[in-house]
């Protein structure tokens, strides 16, 4: 009887879960494992195209990139435009492996960005922590330099939200783990200015790396974007699906 009550409580609770308005840009699941240059995807490799690829671990596909010498390497893909007067929320997940980190990611208004960090407008990054091989720094990059946001553990997936005020050319940053959405308590950056200001629409998601580990040193996955502010986690199953799961468990209990 107690199990039935628990399942019913779960179903009733899930019925009130709000659905995310974040719209998927990319989760890499439909791509082949291998170099981006060798398959048809929305991504375009920048520089030496051997260093932008799709990899897979634990049944999950993700984007990996890196370059252990000078002159940034990376890639970009189109996004729905973030207009000059809008507020928008960018969501993505990051994972730092055990290699050297100097990986940048963010948005630009350029249709064909080049091997140049100055092509970023909104720029964030993952950097190594000196003397701490199990940690990395999540940063925001403004015109005045890098701003440390938080020091995080390596080999853990993190959810990151950038709430963008494009009219002001600033953004706030939040992070969580697992399936948790973000709250004000999860904010680690406020009013970070763009690396390069612009009044144009933001139209590309851009990644670059320089003097950084190749292979699996850094992973990026599950890119989502929406107009307005949405700190929900888009990876949480839709309420209807979760209710069906709860009802299925209730049926099993009844059979037992």
PDB file of N, CA, C and O in Angstrom, residues 3-17 239 242-250:
ATOM      1  N   UNK A   3       3.846   1.679  -1.200  1.00  0.00           N
ATOM      2  CA  UNK A   3       4.449   1.903  -2.513  1.00  0.00           C
ATOM      3  C   UNK A   3       3.454   2.556  -3.463  1.00  0.00           C
ATOM      4  O   UNK A   3       3.808   3.434  -4.251  1.00  0.00           O
ATOM      5  N   UNK A   4       2.177   2.146  -3.387  1.00  0.00           N
ATOM      6  CA  UNK A   4       1.153   2.748  -4.245  1.00  0.00           C
ATOM      7  C   UNK A   4       1.010   4.235  -3.930  1.00  0.00           C
ATOM      8  O   UNK A   4       0.916   5.071  -4.823  1.00  0.00           O
ATOM      9  N   UNK A   5       1.013   4.561  -2.655  1.00  0.00           N
ATOM     10  CA  UNK A   5       0.882   5.964  -2.251  1.00  0.00           C
ATOM     11  C   UNK A   5       2.064   6.767  -2.748  1.00  0.00           C
ATOM     12  O   UNK A   5       1.926   7.893  -3.236  1.00  0.00           O
ATOM     13  N   UNK A   6       3.278   6.192  -2.657  1.00  0.00           N
ATOM     14  CA  UNK A   6       4.477   6.894  -3.113  1.00  0.00           C
ATOM     15  C   UNK A   6       4.415   7.164  -4.601  1.00  0.00           C
ATOM     16  O   UNK A   6       4.767   8.251  -5.073  1.00  0.00           O
ATOM     17  N   UNK A   7       3.977   6.174  -5.377  1.00  0.00           N
ATOM     18  CA  UNK A   7       3.875   6.364  -6.822  1.00  0.00           C
ATOM     19  C   UNK A   7       2.834   7.409  -7.174  1.00  0.00           C
ATOM     20  O   UNK A   7       3.036   8.241  -8.051  1.00  0.00           O
ATOM     21  N   UNK A   8       1.681   7.370  -6.491  1.00  0.00           N
ATOM     22  CA  UNK A   8       0.641   8.358  -6.761  1.00  0.00           C
ATOM     23  C   UNK A   8       1.122   9.761  -6.417  1.00  0.00           C
ATOM     24  O   UNK A   8       0.850  10.722  -7.136  1.00  0.00           O
ATOM     25  N   UNK A   9       1.862   9.873  -5.321  1.00  0.00           N
ATOM     26  CA  UNK A   9       2.425  11.174  -4.949  1.00  0.00           C
ATOM     27  C   UNK A   9       3.378  11.675  -6.010  1.00  0.00           C
ATOM     28  O   UNK A   9       3.403  12.854  -6.364  1.00  0.00           O
ATOM     29  N   UNK A  10       4.207  10.752  -6.554  1.00  0.00           N
ATOM     30  CA  UNK A  10       5.146  11.105  -7.614  1.00  0.00           C
ATOM     31  C   UNK A  10       4.417  11.613  -8.843  1.00  0.00           C
ATOM     32  O   UNK A  10       4.755  12.659  -9.404  1.00  0.00           O
ATOM     33  N   UNK A  11       3.371  10.900  -9.267  1.00  0.00           N
ATOM     34  CA  UNK A  11       2.621  11.289 -10.457  1.00  0.00           C
ATOM     35  C   UNK A  11       1.961  12.643 -10.279  1.00  0.00           C
ATOM     36  O   UNK A  11       2.017  13.513 -11.153  1.00  0.00           O
ATOM     37  N   UNK A  12       1.349  12.859  -9.123  1.00  0.00           N
ATOM     38  CA  UNK A  12       0.682  14.136  -8.864  1.00  0.00           C
ATOM     39  C   UNK A  12       1.699  15.274  -8.854  1.00  0.00           C
ATOM     40  O   UNK A  12       1.475  16.349  -9.403  1.00  0.00           O
ATOM     41  N   UNK A  13       2.859  15.019  -8.247  1.00  0.00           N
ATOM     42  CA  UNK A  13       3.898  16.043  -8.204  1.00  0.00           C
ATOM     43  C   UNK A  13       4.428  16.377  -9.578  1.00  0.00           C
ATOM     44  O   UNK A  13       4.642  17.542  -9.918  1.00  0.00           O
ATOM     45  N   UNK A  14       4.618  15.354 -10.411  1.00  0.00           N
ATOM     46  CA  UNK A  14       5.154  15.583 -11.752  1.00  0.00           C
ATOM     47  C   UNK A  14       4.170  16.323 -12.633  1.00  0.00           C
ATOM     48  O   UNK A  14       4.565  17.009 -13.582  1.00  0.00           O
ATOM     49  N   UNK A  15       2.913  16.224 -12.343  1.00  0.00           N
ATOM     50  CA  UNK A  15       1.913  16.915 -13.158  1.00  0.00           C
ATOM     51  C   UNK A  15       2.095  18.421 -13.088  1.00  0.00           C
ATOM     52  O   UNK A  15       1.691  19.156 -13.981  1.00  0.00           O
ATOM     53  N   UNK A  16       2.727  18.889 -12.008  1.00  0.00           N
ATOM     54  CA  UNK A  16       2.930  20.325 -11.859  1.00  0.00           C
ATOM     55  C   UNK A  16       4.274  20.817 -12.366  1.00  0.00           C
ATOM     56  O   UNK A  16       4.595  21.984 -12.220  1.00  0.00           O
ATOM     57  N   UNK A  17       5.096  19.913 -12.923  1.00  0.00           N
ATOM     58  CA  UNK A  17       6.408  20.309 -13.405  1.00  0.00           C
ATOM     59  C   UNK A  17       6.258  21.149 -14.673  1.00  0.00           C
ATOM     60  O   UNK A  17       5.575  20.765 -15.608  1.00  0.00           O
ATOM     61  N   UNK A 239       6.797  16.499 -18.609  1.00  0.00           N
ATOM     62  CA  UNK A 239       5.913  15.997 -17.541  1.00  0.00           C
ATOM     63  C   UNK A 239       5.058  14.812 -17.957  1.00  0.00           C
ATOM     64  O   UNK A 239       4.874  13.878 -17.184  1.00  0.00           O
ATOM     65  N   UNK A 242       7.090  11.660 -17.828  1.00  0.00           N
ATOM     66  CA  UNK A 242       7.392  11.287 -16.457  1.00  0.00           C
ATOM     67  C   UNK A 242       6.162  10.705 -15.764  1.00  0.00           C
ATOM     68  O   UNK A 242       6.269   9.778 -14.960  1.00  0.00           O
ATOM     69  N   UNK A 243       4.988  11.244 -16.075  1.00  0.00           N
ATOM     70  CA  UNK A 243       3.766  10.700 -15.488  1.00  0.00           C
ATOM     71  C   UNK A 243       3.528   9.277 -15.953  1.00  0.00           C
ATOM     72  O   UNK A 243       3.135   8.406 -15.181  1.00  0.00           O
ATOM     73  N   UNK A 244       3.785   9.024 -17.238  1.00  0.00           N
ATOM     74  CA  UNK A 244       3.628   7.660 -17.757  1.00  0.00           C
ATOM     75  C   UNK A 244       4.567   6.701 -17.053  1.00  0.00           C
ATOM     76  O   UNK A 244       4.214   5.566 -16.757  1.00  0.00           O
ATOM     77  N   UNK A 245       5.805   7.176 -16.793  1.00  0.00           N
ATOM     78  CA  UNK A 245       6.759   6.346 -16.078  1.00  0.00           C
ATOM     79  C   UNK A 245       6.242   6.029 -14.681  1.00  0.00           C
ATOM     80  O   UNK A 245       6.308   4.887 -14.216  1.00  0.00           O
ATOM     81  N   UNK A 246       5.699   7.030 -14.002  1.00  0.00           N
ATOM     82  CA  UNK A 246       5.159   6.807 -12.670  1.00  0.00           C
ATOM     83  C   UNK A 246       3.972   5.865 -12.677  1.00  0.00           C
ATOM     84  O   UNK A 246       3.851   4.985 -11.837  1.00  0.00           O
ATOM     85  N   UNK A 247       3.096   6.023 -13.673  1.00  0.00           N
ATOM     86  CA  UNK A 247       1.941   5.134 -13.778  1.00  0.00           C
ATOM     87  C   UNK A 247       2.365   3.716 -14.079  1.00  0.00           C
ATOM     88  O   UNK A 247       1.776   2.749 -13.587  1.00  0.00           O
ATOM     89  N   UNK A 248       3.414   3.580 -14.904  1.00  0.00           N
ATOM     90  CA  UNK A 248       3.929   2.243 -15.193  1.00  0.00           C
ATOM     91  C   UNK A 248       4.425   1.561 -13.937  1.00  0.00           C
ATOM     92  O   UNK A 248       4.185   0.370 -13.718  1.00  0.00           O
ATOM     93  N   UNK A 249       5.114   2.320 -13.090  1.00  0.00           N
ATOM     94  CA  UNK A 249       5.579   1.762 -11.826  1.00  0.00           C
ATOM     95  C   UNK A 249       4.422   1.371 -10.923  1.00  0.00           C
ATOM     96  O   UNK A 249       4.489   0.366 -10.208  1.00  0.00           O
ATOM     97  N   UNK A 250       3.331   2.152 -10.958  1.00  0.00           N
ATOM     98  CA  UNK A 250       2.168   1.839 -10.134  1.00  0.00           C
ATOM     99  C   UNK A 250       1.538   0.528 -10.589  1.00  0.00           C
ATOM    100  O   UNK A 250       1.145  -0.312  -9.768  1.00  0.00           O
TER     101      UNK A 250
END
